PDB file of C-alpha atoms in Angstrom:
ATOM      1  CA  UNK S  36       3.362 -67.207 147.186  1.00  0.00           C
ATOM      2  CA  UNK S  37       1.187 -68.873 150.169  1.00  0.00           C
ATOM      3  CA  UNK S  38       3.709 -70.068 152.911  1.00  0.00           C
ATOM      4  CA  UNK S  39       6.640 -67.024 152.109  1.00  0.00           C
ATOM      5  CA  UNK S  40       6.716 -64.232 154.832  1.00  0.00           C
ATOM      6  CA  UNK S  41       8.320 -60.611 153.713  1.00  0.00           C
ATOM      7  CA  UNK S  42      12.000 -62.413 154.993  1.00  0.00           C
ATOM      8  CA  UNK S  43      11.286 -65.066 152.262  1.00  0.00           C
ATOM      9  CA  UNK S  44      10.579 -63.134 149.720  1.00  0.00           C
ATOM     10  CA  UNK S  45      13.501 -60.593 150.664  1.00  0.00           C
ATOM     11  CA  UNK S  46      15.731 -63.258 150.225  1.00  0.00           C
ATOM     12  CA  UNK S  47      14.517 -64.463 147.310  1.00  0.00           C
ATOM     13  CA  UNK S  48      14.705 -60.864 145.718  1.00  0.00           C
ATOM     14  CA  UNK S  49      18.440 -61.052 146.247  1.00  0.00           C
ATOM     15  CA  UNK S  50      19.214 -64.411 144.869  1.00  0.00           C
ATOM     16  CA  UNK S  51      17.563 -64.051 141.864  1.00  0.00           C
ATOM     17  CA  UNK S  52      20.116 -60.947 141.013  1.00  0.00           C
ATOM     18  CA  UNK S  53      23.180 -62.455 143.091  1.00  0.00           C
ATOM     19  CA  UNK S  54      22.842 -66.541 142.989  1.00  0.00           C
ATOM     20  CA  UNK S  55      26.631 -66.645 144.415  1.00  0.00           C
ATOM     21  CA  UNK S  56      26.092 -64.161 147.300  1.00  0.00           C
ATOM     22  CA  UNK S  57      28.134 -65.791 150.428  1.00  0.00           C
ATOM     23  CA  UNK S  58      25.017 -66.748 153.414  1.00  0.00           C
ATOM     24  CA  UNK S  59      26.702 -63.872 155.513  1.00  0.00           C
ATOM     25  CA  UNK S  60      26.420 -61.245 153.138  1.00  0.00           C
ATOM     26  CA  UNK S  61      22.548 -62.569 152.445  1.00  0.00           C
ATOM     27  CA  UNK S  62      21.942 -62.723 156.286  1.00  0.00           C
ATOM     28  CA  UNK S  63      23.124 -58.972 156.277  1.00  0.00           C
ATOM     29  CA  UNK S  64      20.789 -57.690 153.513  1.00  0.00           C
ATOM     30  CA  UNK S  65      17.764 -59.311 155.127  1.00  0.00           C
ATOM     31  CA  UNK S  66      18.564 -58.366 158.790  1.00  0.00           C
ATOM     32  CA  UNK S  67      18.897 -62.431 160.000  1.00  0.00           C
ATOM     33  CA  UNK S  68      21.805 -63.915 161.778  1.00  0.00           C
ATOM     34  CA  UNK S  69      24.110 -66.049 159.270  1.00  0.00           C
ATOM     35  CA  UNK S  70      22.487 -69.591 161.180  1.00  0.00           C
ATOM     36  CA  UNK S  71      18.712 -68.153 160.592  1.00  0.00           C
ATOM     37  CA  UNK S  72      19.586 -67.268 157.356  1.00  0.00           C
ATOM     38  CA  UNK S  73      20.694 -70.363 156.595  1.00  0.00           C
ATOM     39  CA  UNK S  74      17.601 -72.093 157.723  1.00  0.00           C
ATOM     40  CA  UNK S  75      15.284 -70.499 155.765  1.00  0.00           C
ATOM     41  CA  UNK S  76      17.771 -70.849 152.488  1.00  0.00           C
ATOM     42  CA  UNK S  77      17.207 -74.573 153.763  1.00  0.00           C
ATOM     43  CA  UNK S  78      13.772 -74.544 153.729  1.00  0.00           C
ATOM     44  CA  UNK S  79      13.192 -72.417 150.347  1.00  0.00           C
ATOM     45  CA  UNK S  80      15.491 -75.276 148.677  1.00  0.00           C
ATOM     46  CA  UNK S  81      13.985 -78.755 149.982  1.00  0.00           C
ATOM     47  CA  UNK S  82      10.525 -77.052 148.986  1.00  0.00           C
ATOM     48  CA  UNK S  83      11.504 -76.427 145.761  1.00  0.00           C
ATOM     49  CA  UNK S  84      10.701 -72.549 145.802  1.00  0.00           C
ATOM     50  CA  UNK S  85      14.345 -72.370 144.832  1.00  0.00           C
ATOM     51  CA  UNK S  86      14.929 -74.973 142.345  1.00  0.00           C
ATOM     52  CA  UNK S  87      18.394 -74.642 141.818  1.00  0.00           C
ATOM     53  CA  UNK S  88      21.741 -72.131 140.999  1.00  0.00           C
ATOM     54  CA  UNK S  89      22.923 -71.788 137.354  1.00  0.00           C
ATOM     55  CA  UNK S  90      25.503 -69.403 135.248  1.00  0.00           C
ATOM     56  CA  UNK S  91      23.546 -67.284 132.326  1.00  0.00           C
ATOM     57  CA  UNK S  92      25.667 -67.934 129.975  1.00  0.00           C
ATOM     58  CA  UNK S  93      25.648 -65.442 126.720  1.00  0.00           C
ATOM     59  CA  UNK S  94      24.580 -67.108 123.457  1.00  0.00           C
ATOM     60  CA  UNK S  95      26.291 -64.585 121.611  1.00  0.00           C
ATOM     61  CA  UNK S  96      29.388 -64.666 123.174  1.00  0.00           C
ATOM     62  CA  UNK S  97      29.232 -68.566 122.801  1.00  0.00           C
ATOM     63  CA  UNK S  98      29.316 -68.181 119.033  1.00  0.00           C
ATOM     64  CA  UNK S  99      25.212 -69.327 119.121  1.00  0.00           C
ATOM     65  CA  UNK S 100      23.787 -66.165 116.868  1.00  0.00           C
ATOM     66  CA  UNK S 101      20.515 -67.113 116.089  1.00  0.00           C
ATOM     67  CA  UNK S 102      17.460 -68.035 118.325  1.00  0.00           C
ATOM     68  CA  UNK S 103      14.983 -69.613 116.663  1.00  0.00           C
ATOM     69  CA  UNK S 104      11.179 -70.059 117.850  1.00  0.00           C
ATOM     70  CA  UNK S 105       9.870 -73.118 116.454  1.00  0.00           C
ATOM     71  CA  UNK S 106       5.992 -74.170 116.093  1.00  0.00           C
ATOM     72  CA  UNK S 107       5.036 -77.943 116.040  1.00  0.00           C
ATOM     73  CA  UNK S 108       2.459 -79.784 115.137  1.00  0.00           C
ATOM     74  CA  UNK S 109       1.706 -83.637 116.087  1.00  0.00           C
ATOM     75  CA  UNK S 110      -0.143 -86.357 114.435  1.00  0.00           C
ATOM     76  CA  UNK S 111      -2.507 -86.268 117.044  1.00  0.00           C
ATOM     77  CA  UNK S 112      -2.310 -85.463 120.797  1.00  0.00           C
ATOM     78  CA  UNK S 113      -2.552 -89.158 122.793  1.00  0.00           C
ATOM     79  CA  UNK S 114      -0.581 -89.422 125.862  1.00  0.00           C
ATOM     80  CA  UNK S 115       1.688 -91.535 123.939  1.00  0.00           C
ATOM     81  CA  UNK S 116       2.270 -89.595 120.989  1.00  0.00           C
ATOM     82  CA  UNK S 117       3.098 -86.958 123.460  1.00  0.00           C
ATOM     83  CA  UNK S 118       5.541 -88.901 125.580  1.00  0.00           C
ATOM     84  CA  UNK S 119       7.133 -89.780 123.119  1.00  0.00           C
ATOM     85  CA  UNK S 120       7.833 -86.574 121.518  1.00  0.00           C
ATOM     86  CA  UNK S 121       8.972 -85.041 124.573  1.00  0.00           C
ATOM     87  CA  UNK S 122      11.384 -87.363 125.492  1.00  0.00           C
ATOM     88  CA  UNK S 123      12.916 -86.993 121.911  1.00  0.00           C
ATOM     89  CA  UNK S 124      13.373 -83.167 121.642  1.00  0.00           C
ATOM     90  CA  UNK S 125      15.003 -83.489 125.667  1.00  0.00           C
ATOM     91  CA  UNK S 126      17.456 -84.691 123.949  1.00  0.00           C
ATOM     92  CA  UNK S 127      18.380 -82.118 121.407  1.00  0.00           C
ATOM     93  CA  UNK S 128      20.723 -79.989 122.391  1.00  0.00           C
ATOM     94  CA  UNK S 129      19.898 -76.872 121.131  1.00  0.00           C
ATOM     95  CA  UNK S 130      16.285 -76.789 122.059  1.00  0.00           C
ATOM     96  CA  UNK S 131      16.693 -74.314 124.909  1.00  0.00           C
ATOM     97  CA  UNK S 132      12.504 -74.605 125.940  1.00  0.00           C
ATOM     98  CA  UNK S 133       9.779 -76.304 124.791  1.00  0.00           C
ATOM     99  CA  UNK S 134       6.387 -76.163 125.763  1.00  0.00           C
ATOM    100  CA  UNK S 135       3.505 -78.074 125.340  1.00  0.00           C
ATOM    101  CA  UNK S 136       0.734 -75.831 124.284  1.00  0.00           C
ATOM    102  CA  UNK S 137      -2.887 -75.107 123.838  1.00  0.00           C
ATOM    103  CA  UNK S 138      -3.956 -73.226 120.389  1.00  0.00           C
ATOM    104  CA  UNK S 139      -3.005 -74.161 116.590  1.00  0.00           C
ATOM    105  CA  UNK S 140       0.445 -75.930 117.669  1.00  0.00           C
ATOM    106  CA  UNK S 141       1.033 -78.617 119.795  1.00  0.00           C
ATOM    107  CA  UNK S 142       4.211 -77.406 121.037  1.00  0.00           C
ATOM    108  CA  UNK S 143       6.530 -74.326 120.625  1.00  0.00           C
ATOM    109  CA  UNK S 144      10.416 -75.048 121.141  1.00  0.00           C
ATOM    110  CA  UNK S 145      12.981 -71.881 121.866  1.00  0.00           C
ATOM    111  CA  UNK S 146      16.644 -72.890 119.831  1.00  0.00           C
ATOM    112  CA  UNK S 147      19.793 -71.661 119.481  1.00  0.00           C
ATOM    113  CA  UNK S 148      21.897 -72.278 116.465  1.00  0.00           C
ATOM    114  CA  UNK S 149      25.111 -70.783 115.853  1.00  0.00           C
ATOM    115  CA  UNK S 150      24.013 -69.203 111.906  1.00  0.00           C
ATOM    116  CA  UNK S 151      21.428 -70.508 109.182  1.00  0.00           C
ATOM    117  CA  UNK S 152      23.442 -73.526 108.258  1.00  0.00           C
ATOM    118  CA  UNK S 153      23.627 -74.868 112.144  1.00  0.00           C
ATOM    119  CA  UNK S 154      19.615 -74.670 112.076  1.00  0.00           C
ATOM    120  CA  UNK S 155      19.468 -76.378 108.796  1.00  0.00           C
ATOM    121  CA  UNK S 156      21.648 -79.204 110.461  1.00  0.00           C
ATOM    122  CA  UNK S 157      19.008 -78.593 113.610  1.00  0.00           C
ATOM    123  CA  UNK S 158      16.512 -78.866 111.544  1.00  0.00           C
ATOM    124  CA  UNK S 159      17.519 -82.067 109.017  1.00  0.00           C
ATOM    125  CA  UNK S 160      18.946 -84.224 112.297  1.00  0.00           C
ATOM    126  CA  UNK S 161      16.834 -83.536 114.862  1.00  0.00           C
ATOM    127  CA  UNK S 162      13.319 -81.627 114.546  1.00  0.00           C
ATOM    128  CA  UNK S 163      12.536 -83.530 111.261  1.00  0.00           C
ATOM    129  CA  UNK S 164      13.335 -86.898 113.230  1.00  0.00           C
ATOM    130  CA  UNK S 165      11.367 -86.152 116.214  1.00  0.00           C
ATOM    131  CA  UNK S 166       8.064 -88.783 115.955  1.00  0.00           C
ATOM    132  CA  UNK S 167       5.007 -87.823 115.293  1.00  0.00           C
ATOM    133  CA  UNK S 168       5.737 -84.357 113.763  1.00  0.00           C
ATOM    134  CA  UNK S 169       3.392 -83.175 110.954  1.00  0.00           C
ATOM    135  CA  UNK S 170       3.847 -79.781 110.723  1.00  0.00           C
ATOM    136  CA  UNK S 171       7.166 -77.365 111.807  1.00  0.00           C
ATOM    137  CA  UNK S 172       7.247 -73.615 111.275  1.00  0.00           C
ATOM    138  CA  UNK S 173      10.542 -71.423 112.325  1.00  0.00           C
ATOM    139  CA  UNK S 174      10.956 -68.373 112.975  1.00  0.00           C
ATOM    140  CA  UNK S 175      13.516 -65.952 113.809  1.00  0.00           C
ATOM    141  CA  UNK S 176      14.376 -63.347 116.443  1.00  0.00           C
ATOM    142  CA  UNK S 177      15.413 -60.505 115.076  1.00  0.00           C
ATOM    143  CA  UNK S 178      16.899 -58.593 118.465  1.00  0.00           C
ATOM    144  CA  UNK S 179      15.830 -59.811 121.814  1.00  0.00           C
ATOM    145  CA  UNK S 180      14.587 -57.354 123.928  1.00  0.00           C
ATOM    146  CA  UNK S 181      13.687 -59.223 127.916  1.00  0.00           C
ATOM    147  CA  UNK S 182      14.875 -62.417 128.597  1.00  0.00           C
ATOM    148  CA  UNK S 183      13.757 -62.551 132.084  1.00  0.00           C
ATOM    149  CA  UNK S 184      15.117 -66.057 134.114  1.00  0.00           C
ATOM    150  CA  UNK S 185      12.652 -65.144 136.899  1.00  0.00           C
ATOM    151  CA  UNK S 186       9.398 -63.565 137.536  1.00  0.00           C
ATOM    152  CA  UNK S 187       9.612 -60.127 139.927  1.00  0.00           C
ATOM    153  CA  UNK S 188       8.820 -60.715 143.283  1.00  0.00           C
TER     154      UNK S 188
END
């Protein structure tokens, strides 16, 4: 965190718990006037420490009941077999996350599927079409227990 003083990070400790806190009230909790506060919010933005404001929205509640973690492997690992991979899966919709890994699989994807037939449409229209893909094992979460959107600070 080279760069953020204890004001920074103060700030940062907030946002990550209250994204739609009002400047003033975040100027309060960190002890800076509403125009420093501001500022710094500035600055933490345009250097992409804060990359951006979103709703958690509840899978469950959204009818998606099943998270599935999904291991790929590719037909070999050339920048171009790789490109193009990840720019098909982007456009999945249910892939939540994917990352490209090191170890047995090339990448692991994070999906949500509303129940066992959804992820054998997931599955049938879009992992099985993704190029290059030799190898896909699922799995399934039984109960999540941390689903942290930010590291603690």
């Amino acid at each position: 965190m080279a760069g953020l003083d204890a004001i920074d990070t103060a700030m940062l400790r907030v946002l990550q718990h209250h994204g739609r806190i009002s400047n003033a009230e975040l100027a309060e909790k960190v002890g800076l006037s509403a125009s420093a506060c501001s500022r710094r919010l500035d600055i933490l933005e345009k250097s992409g420490v804060i990359s951006g404001y979103q709703a958690r929205l509840s899978h469950r509640a959204l009818d998606y009941k099943i998270i599935a973690i999904v291991h790929i492997s590719l037909s070999g690992q050339f920048a171009k077999t790789l490109s193009e991979f990840e720019a098909a899966v982007k456009l999945c919709p249910n892939v939540l996350v994917c990352y490209l890994m090191s170890g047995e699989y090339d990448y692991i994807l994070r999906i949500a599927a509303r129940d066992l037939e959804d992820y054998e449409r997931i599955h049938r229209d879009w992992l099985s079409a993704l190029p290059h893909v030799v190898k896909i094992n699922s799995s399934f979460a039984l109960r999540e227990i941390i689903d942290r959107p930010n590291v603690g600070l």
